[in-house]
């Protein structure tokens, strides 16, 4: 990696400014558009955060009573502020003030799960924090301390967020199953079910492809041959794990798509395409 020569001596520190690093005048010798991936990452993450924040606070069009479609941003809905029918697990809390999202119980954990995810760390360390912005491009920071002290040492709690994420995936699965509901009761099946189900499958794929999940399945084993079940699980999770980045982005897309579709149907902008009613 290149290092700025002019300030190498005056700002000696760690990382690219360490005295032992090569002294190169340019910030980078790369001539390709290295800035494009971090820029696209920033735009993608910002778009999701803005959309999810707005939708989590608006408290409208999140439940389709006719077909029992519930958007994942409001699941589980556990307060008396939730519209009738949307509280699949009862109302544990009274009315909530408008500044508290109705999905407040799980939203912080889901945010924590994604923020501490190994892939998202790479994404926002590069695109937002420029540490470094790309391979062979010097970072602007004078020091590099990694994740060895506050606040970044908190990233180590990722495995605990993983356990909550599994619980949330189970809740979303329950929501998707109860959504097979006809307009006059009984079984029903529409495009909304395909979207809800697709979202849940992708959420499971993303959650199970987690590096912590892989370690839970096969980590710290000295002899795979003595643990054939864990070895098989580790092998399968490892295959998924190679797609973790893609699944991280796909699930952001399926979450927005699912919420957007539920919003359109719940607000009567479009009618659900029914296959069995
Ligand atoms: Fe990405 Fe665990 S590493 S969810």
mmCIF file of C-alpha atoms and ligand atoms in Angstrom:
data_model
loop_
_atom_site.group_PDB
_atom_site.id
_atom_site.type_symbol
_atom_site.label_atom_id
_atom_site.label_comp_id
_atom_site.label_asym_id
_atom_site.label_seq_id
_atom_site.Cartn_x
_atom_site.Cartn_y
_atom_site.Cartn_z
ATOM 1 C CA UNK A 1 0.000 0.000 0.000
ATOM 2 C CA UNK A 2 1.237 3.487 -0.746
ATOM 3 C CA UNK A 3 1.967 6.053 1.924
ATOM 4 C CA UNK A 4 2.197 9.824 1.855
ATOM 5 C CA UNK A 5 5.870 10.741 1.938
ATOM 6 C CA UNK A 6 5.590 14.348 2.986
ATOM 7 C CA UNK A 7 4.067 13.682 6.373
ATOM 8 C CA UNK A 8 5.641 10.327 7.078
ATOM 9 C CA UNK A 9 8.208 11.707 9.468
ATOM 10 C CA UNK A 10 6.104 14.423 11.103
ATOM 11 C CA UNK A 11 3.038 12.233 11.695
ATOM 12 C CA UNK A 12 4.785 8.952 12.347
ATOM 13 C CA UNK A 13 2.326 6.487 13.762
ATOM 14 C CA UNK A 14 0.898 3.164 12.815
ATOM 15 C CA UNK A 15 -0.552 1.838 9.584
ATOM 16 C CA UNK A 16 0.549 3.510 6.353
ATOM 17 C CA UNK A 17 2.324 6.286 8.238
ATOM 18 C CA UNK A 18 4.547 3.968 10.196
ATOM 19 C CA UNK A 19 8.246 4.834 9.692
ATOM 20 C CA UNK A 20 8.904 1.382 8.339
ATOM 21 C CA UNK A 21 6.432 1.772 5.437
ATOM 22 C CA UNK A 22 7.456 2.728 1.918
ATOM 23 C CA UNK A 23 7.521 6.480 1.350
ATOM 24 C CA UNK A 24 5.419 7.263 -1.727
ATOM 25 C CA UNK A 25 4.206 10.749 -2.615
ATOM 26 C CA UNK A 26 0.888 9.803 -4.188
ATOM 27 C CA UNK A 27 -2.024 8.759 -2.048
ATOM 28 C CA UNK A 28 -2.423 5.824 -4.391
ATOM 29 C CA UNK A 29 -0.856 4.533 -7.572
ATOM 30 C CA UNK A 30 -4.136 3.027 -8.688
ATOM 31 C CA UNK A 31 -5.481 4.474 -11.921
ATOM 32 C CA UNK A 32 -8.801 2.625 -12.036
ATOM 33 C CA UNK A 33 -12.051 3.943 -10.556
ATOM 34 C CA UNK A 34 -11.281 2.558 -7.075
ATOM 35 C CA UNK A 35 -13.657 5.109 -5.531
ATOM 36 C CA UNK A 36 -16.715 3.646 -7.264
ATOM 37 C CA UNK A 37 -17.368 0.602 -4.978
ATOM 38 C CA UNK A 38 -17.170 2.659 -1.739
ATOM 39 C CA UNK A 39 -19.414 5.310 -3.288
ATOM 40 C CA UNK A 40 -22.030 2.752 -4.354
ATOM 41 C CA UNK A 41 -21.839 1.103 -0.927
ATOM 42 C CA UNK A 42 -22.453 4.426 0.816
ATOM 43 C CA UNK A 43 -25.406 5.226 -1.433
ATOM 44 C CA UNK A 44 -26.915 1.764 -0.958
ATOM 45 C CA UNK A 45 -26.581 1.767 2.815
ATOM 46 C CA UNK A 46 -27.862 5.357 3.083
ATOM 47 C CA UNK A 47 -30.906 4.561 0.926
ATOM 48 C CA UNK A 48 -31.799 1.595 3.127
ATOM 49 C CA UNK A 49 -31.294 3.471 6.405
ATOM 50 C CA UNK A 50 -33.435 6.412 5.227
ATOM 51 C CA UNK A 51 -36.225 4.161 3.945
ATOM 52 C CA UNK A 52 -36.224 1.887 7.012
ATOM 53 C CA UNK A 53 -36.184 4.824 9.431
ATOM 54 C CA UNK A 54 -39.117 6.564 7.760
ATOM 55 C CA UNK A 55 -41.163 3.396 7.484
ATOM 56 C CA UNK A 56 -40.450 2.355 11.071
ATOM 57 C CA UNK A 57 -41.832 5.625 12.410
ATOM 58 C CA UNK A 58 -44.851 6.334 10.175
ATOM 59 C CA UNK A 59 -47.130 3.727 11.800
ATOM 60 C CA UNK A 60 -49.340 3.411 8.728
ATOM 61 C CA UNK A 61 -49.973 0.691 6.138
ATOM 62 C CA UNK A 62 -48.006 -2.053 7.873
ATOM 63 C CA UNK A 63 -50.785 -4.641 8.239
ATOM 64 C CA UNK A 64 -53.234 -6.069 5.674
ATOM 65 C CA UNK A 65 -56.075 -7.391 7.776
ATOM 66 C CA UNK A 66 -57.755 -9.223 4.887
ATOM 67 C CA UNK A 67 -54.737 -11.442 4.164
ATOM 68 C CA UNK A 68 -52.785 -11.140 7.434
ATOM 69 C CA UNK A 69 -49.738 -9.579 5.762
ATOM 70 C CA UNK A 70 -47.436 -7.913 8.301
ATOM 71 C CA UNK A 71 -44.337 -5.982 7.273
ATOM 72 C CA UNK A 72 -41.104 -7.206 8.935
ATOM 73 C CA UNK A 73 -40.357 -3.648 10.146
ATOM 74 C CA UNK A 74 -43.273 -3.938 12.603
ATOM 75 C CA UNK A 75 -42.800 -7.523 13.726
ATOM 76 C CA UNK A 76 -43.426 -8.473 16.424
ATOM 77 C CA UNK A 77 -45.965 -5.744 17.183
ATOM 78 C CA UNK A 78 -46.381 -5.957 20.943
ATOM 79 C CA UNK A 79 -48.202 -2.823 22.085
ATOM 80 C CA UNK A 80 -51.752 -1.525 22.237
ATOM 81 C CA UNK A 81 -50.797 1.020 19.588
ATOM 82 C CA UNK A 82 -50.673 -1.812 17.011
ATOM 83 C CA UNK A 83 -53.713 -2.133 14.767
ATOM 84 C CA UNK A 84 -56.064 -5.018 15.710
ATOM 85 C CA UNK A 85 -54.882 -8.363 14.356
ATOM 86 C CA UNK A 86 -51.244 -7.379 13.892
ATOM 87 C CA UNK A 87 -50.116 -8.461 17.370
ATOM 88 C CA UNK A 88 -49.437 -12.155 16.762
ATOM 89 C CA UNK A 89 -47.790 -12.558 20.154
ATOM 90 C CA UNK A 90 -50.120 -10.430 22.282
ATOM 91 C CA UNK A 91 -49.815 -6.870 23.546
ATOM 92 C CA UNK A 92 -47.167 -6.732 26.261
ATOM 93 C CA UNK A 93 -47.112 -2.927 26.393
ATOM 94 C CA UNK A 94 -49.704 -0.151 26.564
ATOM 95 C CA UNK A 95 -50.003 2.721 24.104
ATOM 96 C CA UNK A 96 -46.599 3.920 22.855
ATOM 97 C CA UNK A 97 -45.770 7.584 22.156
ATOM 98 C CA UNK A 98 -45.313 8.434 18.472
ATOM 99 C CA UNK A 99 -41.530 8.735 18.680
ATOM 100 C CA UNK A 100 -41.151 5.039 19.560
ATOM 101 C CA UNK A 101 -41.348 2.668 16.559
ATOM 102 C CA UNK A 102 -43.870 -0.128 17.027
ATOM 103 C CA UNK A 103 -41.150 -2.669 16.254
ATOM 104 C CA UNK A 104 -38.928 -1.183 18.971
ATOM 105 C CA UNK A 105 -38.310 -4.517 20.707
ATOM 106 C CA UNK A 106 -36.264 -6.027 17.883
ATOM 107 C CA UNK A 107 -35.140 -3.081 15.747
ATOM 108 C CA UNK A 108 -32.106 -2.241 17.963
ATOM 109 C CA UNK A 109 -30.988 -5.885 17.883
ATOM 110 C CA UNK A 110 -31.400 -6.145 14.124
ATOM 111 C CA UNK A 111 -29.487 -2.911 13.713
ATOM 112 C CA UNK A 112 -26.802 -4.262 16.052
ATOM 113 C CA UNK A 113 -26.663 -7.548 14.138
ATOM 114 C CA UNK A 114 -26.086 -5.772 10.829
ATOM 115 C CA UNK A 115 -23.750 -3.111 12.224
ATOM 116 C CA UNK A 116 -21.453 -5.715 13.781
ATOM 117 C CA UNK A 117 -21.697 -8.138 10.825
ATOM 118 C CA UNK A 118 -18.252 -8.954 9.427
ATOM 119 C CA UNK A 119 -19.291 -7.995 5.907
ATOM 120 C CA UNK A 120 -21.006 -4.721 6.847
ATOM 121 C CA UNK A 121 -17.979 -3.778 8.936
ATOM 122 C CA UNK A 122 -15.838 -4.089 5.850
ATOM 123 C CA UNK A 123 -18.429 -2.128 3.870
ATOM 124 C CA UNK A 124 -18.741 0.861 6.156
ATOM 125 C CA UNK A 125 -15.143 0.882 7.368
ATOM 126 C CA UNK A 126 -14.188 1.343 3.731
ATOM 127 C CA UNK A 127 -16.978 3.485 2.349
ATOM 128 C CA UNK A 128 -17.833 5.674 5.350
ATOM 129 C CA UNK A 129 -14.702 5.659 7.497
ATOM 130 C CA UNK A 130 -12.166 5.328 4.629
ATOM 131 C CA UNK A 131 -10.099 2.892 6.656
ATOM 132 C CA UNK A 132 -8.897 2.332 3.971
ATOM 133 C CA UNK A 133 -11.308 3.303 1.152
ATOM 134 C CA UNK A 134 -9.879 0.602 -1.148
ATOM 135 C CA UNK A 135 -6.955 -1.759 -1.531
ATOM 136 C CA UNK A 136 -3.695 0.134 -2.101
ATOM 137 C CA UNK A 137 -5.274 3.511 -1.278
ATOM 138 C CA UNK A 138 -3.891 5.172 1.847
ATOM 139 C CA UNK A 139 -6.389 5.970 4.544
ATOM 140 C CA UNK A 140 -6.630 9.554 5.836
ATOM 141 C CA UNK A 141 -6.335 8.550 9.499
ATOM 142 C CA UNK A 142 -3.038 8.996 11.287
ATOM 143 C CA UNK A 143 -3.531 6.009 13.559
ATOM 144 C CA UNK A 144 -4.847 2.512 13.272
ATOM 145 C CA UNK A 145 -5.955 0.756 16.437
ATOM 146 C CA UNK A 146 -8.273 -1.791 14.874
ATOM 147 C CA UNK A 147 -10.973 -3.214 17.099
ATOM 148 C CA UNK A 148 -8.819 -3.352 20.201
ATOM 149 C CA UNK A 149 -10.415 -0.530 22.202
ATOM 150 C CA UNK A 150 -13.694 1.329 22.666
ATOM 151 C CA UNK A 151 -15.890 1.827 20.792
ATOM 152 C CA UNK A 152 -14.923 -0.722 18.132
ATOM 153 C CA UNK A 153 -14.125 -3.469 20.617
ATOM 154 C CA UNK A 154 -17.924 -3.719 21.008
ATOM 155 C CA UNK A 155 -17.947 -5.390 17.590
ATOM 156 C CA UNK A 156 -17.071 -8.576 19.491
ATOM 157 C CA UNK A 157 -20.659 -8.904 20.731
ATOM 158 C CA UNK A 158 -21.734 -9.925 17.230
ATOM 159 C CA UNK A 159 -22.320 -13.543 18.249
ATOM 160 C CA UNK A 160 -24.937 -12.438 20.802
ATOM 161 C CA UNK A 161 -26.795 -10.410 18.200
ATOM 162 C CA UNK A 162 -26.735 -13.572 16.106
ATOM 163 C CA UNK A 163 -28.788 -15.453 18.719
ATOM 164 C CA UNK A 164 -31.430 -12.692 18.695
ATOM 165 C CA UNK A 165 -31.400 -12.649 14.889
ATOM 166 C CA UNK A 166 -32.279 -16.362 14.895
ATOM 167 C CA UNK A 167 -35.228 -15.593 17.174
ATOM 168 C CA UNK A 168 -36.372 -12.793 14.853
ATOM 169 C CA UNK A 169 -36.055 -15.074 11.823
ATOM 170 C CA UNK A 170 -38.340 -17.556 13.626
ATOM 171 C CA UNK A 171 -40.867 -14.765 14.278
ATOM 172 C CA UNK A 172 -40.736 -13.660 10.628
ATOM 173 C CA UNK A 173 -41.248 -17.290 9.608
ATOM 174 C CA UNK A 174 -44.347 -17.466 11.801
ATOM 175 C CA UNK A 175 -45.616 -14.219 10.212
ATOM 176 C CA UNK A 176 -45.071 -15.649 6.731
ATOM 177 C CA UNK A 177 -46.955 -18.860 7.591
ATOM 178 C CA UNK A 178 -49.937 -17.070 9.192
ATOM 179 C CA UNK A 179 -50.144 -14.921 6.059
ATOM 180 C CA UNK A 180 -51.535 -17.860 4.076
ATOM 181 C CA UNK A 181 -54.937 -16.487 4.902
ATOM 182 C CA UNK A 182 -57.955 -16.116 2.648
ATOM 183 C CA UNK A 183 -60.141 -13.002 2.584
ATOM 184 C CA UNK A 184 -63.062 -14.970 4.034
ATOM 185 C CA UNK A 185 -60.934 -17.005 6.459
ATOM 186 C CA UNK A 186 -59.199 -20.345 5.878
ATOM 187 C CA UNK A 187 -56.356 -20.859 3.439
ATOM 188 C CA UNK A 188 -55.446 -18.179 0.915
ATOM 189 C CA UNK A 189 -52.445 -17.545 -1.295
ATOM 190 C CA UNK A 190 -51.384 -14.461 -3.214
ATOM 191 C CA UNK A 191 -48.371 -12.598 -4.553
ATOM 192 C CA UNK A 192 -47.880 -11.150 -1.077
ATOM 193 C CA UNK A 193 -47.215 -14.667 0.233
ATOM 194 C CA UNK A 194 -44.547 -15.236 -2.404
ATOM 195 C CA UNK A 195 -42.840 -11.989 -1.396
ATOM 196 C CA UNK A 196 -43.110 -12.642 2.365
ATOM 197 C CA UNK A 197 -41.850 -16.205 1.938
ATOM 198 C CA UNK A 198 -39.002 -15.160 -0.358
ATOM 199 C CA UNK A 199 -37.941 -12.570 2.198
ATOM 200 C CA UNK A 200 -37.943 -15.121 5.032
ATOM 201 C CA UNK A 201 -35.920 -17.647 3.023
ATOM 202 C CA UNK A 202 -33.339 -14.990 2.207
ATOM 203 C CA UNK A 203 -33.258 -13.839 5.856
ATOM 204 C CA UNK A 204 -32.538 -17.410 6.957
ATOM 205 C CA UNK A 205 -29.835 -17.754 4.314
ATOM 206 C CA UNK A 206 -28.201 -14.510 5.455
ATOM 207 C CA UNK A 207 -28.503 -15.396 9.161
ATOM 208 C CA UNK A 208 -27.173 -18.939 8.760
ATOM 209 C CA UNK A 209 -24.309 -17.763 6.559
ATOM 210 C CA UNK A 210 -23.078 -15.616 9.467
ATOM 211 C CA UNK A 211 -19.434 -16.146 10.460
ATOM 212 C CA UNK A 212 -20.498 -16.605 14.094
ATOM 213 C CA UNK A 213 -22.961 -19.302 13.053
ATOM 214 C CA UNK A 214 -20.168 -21.073 11.173
ATOM 215 C CA UNK A 215 -17.975 -20.920 14.263
ATOM 216 C CA UNK A 216 -20.785 -22.169 16.511
ATOM 217 C CA UNK A 217 -21.274 -25.147 14.179
ATOM 218 C CA UNK A 218 -17.675 -26.190 13.696
ATOM 219 C CA UNK A 219 -15.381 -23.943 15.684
ATOM 220 C CA UNK A 220 -12.857 -25.179 18.274
ATOM 221 C CA UNK A 221 -13.054 -28.789 17.051
ATOM 222 C CA UNK A 222 -9.743 -30.605 16.970
ATOM 223 C CA UNK A 223 -11.020 -33.622 15.073
ATOM 224 C CA UNK A 224 -13.830 -33.212 12.559
ATOM 225 C CA UNK A 225 -13.939 -36.992 12.174
ATOM 226 C CA UNK A 226 -15.142 -37.334 15.771
ATOM 227 C CA UNK A 227 -18.023 -34.884 15.203
ATOM 228 C CA UNK A 228 -19.622 -35.879 11.873
ATOM 229 C CA UNK A 229 -22.868 -33.929 12.450
ATOM 230 C CA UNK A 230 -21.113 -30.702 13.368
ATOM 231 C CA UNK A 231 -18.700 -31.216 10.503
ATOM 232 C CA UNK A 232 -21.578 -31.642 8.050
ATOM 233 C CA UNK A 233 -23.286 -28.513 9.417
ATOM 234 C CA UNK A 234 -20.035 -26.561 9.225
ATOM 235 C CA UNK A 235 -19.551 -27.689 5.624
ATOM 236 C CA UNK A 236 -23.034 -26.552 4.593
ATOM 237 C CA UNK A 237 -22.756 -23.242 6.439
ATOM 238 C CA UNK A 238 -19.327 -22.686 4.890
ATOM 239 C CA UNK A 239 -20.885 -22.948 1.429
ATOM 240 C CA UNK A 240 -23.480 -20.332 2.375
ATOM 241 C CA UNK A 241 -20.809 -18.236 4.048
ATOM 242 C CA UNK A 242 -19.017 -17.712 0.721
ATOM 243 C CA UNK A 243 -22.147 -15.816 -0.389
ATOM 244 C CA UNK A 244 -22.472 -13.730 2.769
ATOM 245 C CA UNK A 245 -21.867 -10.382 1.069
ATOM 246 C CA UNK A 246 -24.435 -11.073 -1.632
ATOM 247 C CA UNK A 247 -26.947 -12.243 0.967
ATOM 248 C CA UNK A 248 -26.335 -9.101 3.041
ATOM 249 C CA UNK A 249 -27.378 -6.953 0.077
ATOM 250 C CA UNK A 250 -30.150 -9.243 -1.147
ATOM 251 C CA UNK A 251 -31.832 -9.175 2.272
ATOM 252 C CA UNK A 252 -31.743 -5.376 2.382
ATOM 253 C CA UNK A 253 -33.559 -5.519 -0.953
ATOM 254 C CA UNK A 254 -36.090 -8.165 0.070
ATOM 255 C CA UNK A 255 -36.857 -6.315 3.314
ATOM 256 C CA UNK A 256 -37.608 -3.111 1.414
ATOM 257 C CA UNK A 257 -39.552 -4.973 -1.279
ATOM 258 C CA UNK A 258 -41.673 -6.801 1.315
ATOM 259 C CA UNK A 259 -42.419 -3.657 3.288
ATOM 260 C CA UNK A 260 -43.155 -1.658 0.150
ATOM 261 C CA UNK A 261 -45.549 -4.291 -1.192
ATOM 262 C CA UNK A 262 -47.398 -4.578 2.130
ATOM 263 C CA UNK A 263 -47.623 -0.781 2.253
ATOM 264 C CA UNK A 264 -49.130 -0.578 -1.246
ATOM 265 C CA UNK A 265 -51.712 -3.294 -0.540
ATOM 266 C CA UNK A 266 -52.555 -2.020 2.956
ATOM 267 C CA UNK A 267 -53.147 1.493 1.642
ATOM 268 C CA UNK A 268 -55.276 0.229 -1.302
ATOM 269 C CA UNK A 269 -52.879 1.607 -3.907
ATOM 270 C CA UNK A 270 -52.789 -1.858 -5.513
ATOM 271 C CA UNK A 271 -54.791 -5.044 -4.947
ATOM 272 C CA UNK A 272 -52.960 -8.231 -3.992
ATOM 273 C CA UNK A 273 -52.707 -10.673 -6.884
ATOM 274 C CA UNK A 274 -54.597 -13.695 -5.513
ATOM 275 C CA UNK A 275 -53.983 -17.273 -6.666
ATOM 276 C CA UNK A 276 -56.230 -18.891 -4.028
ATOM 277 C CA UNK A 277 -58.641 -16.668 -2.158
HETATM 278 FE FE1 LIG B 1 -22.486 -11.089 8.890
HETATM 279 FE FE2 LIG B 1 -22.652 -12.527 11.174
HETATM 280 S S1 LIG B 1 -20.937 -12.061 9.991
HETATM 281 S S2 LIG B 1 -24.248 -11.598 10.028
#
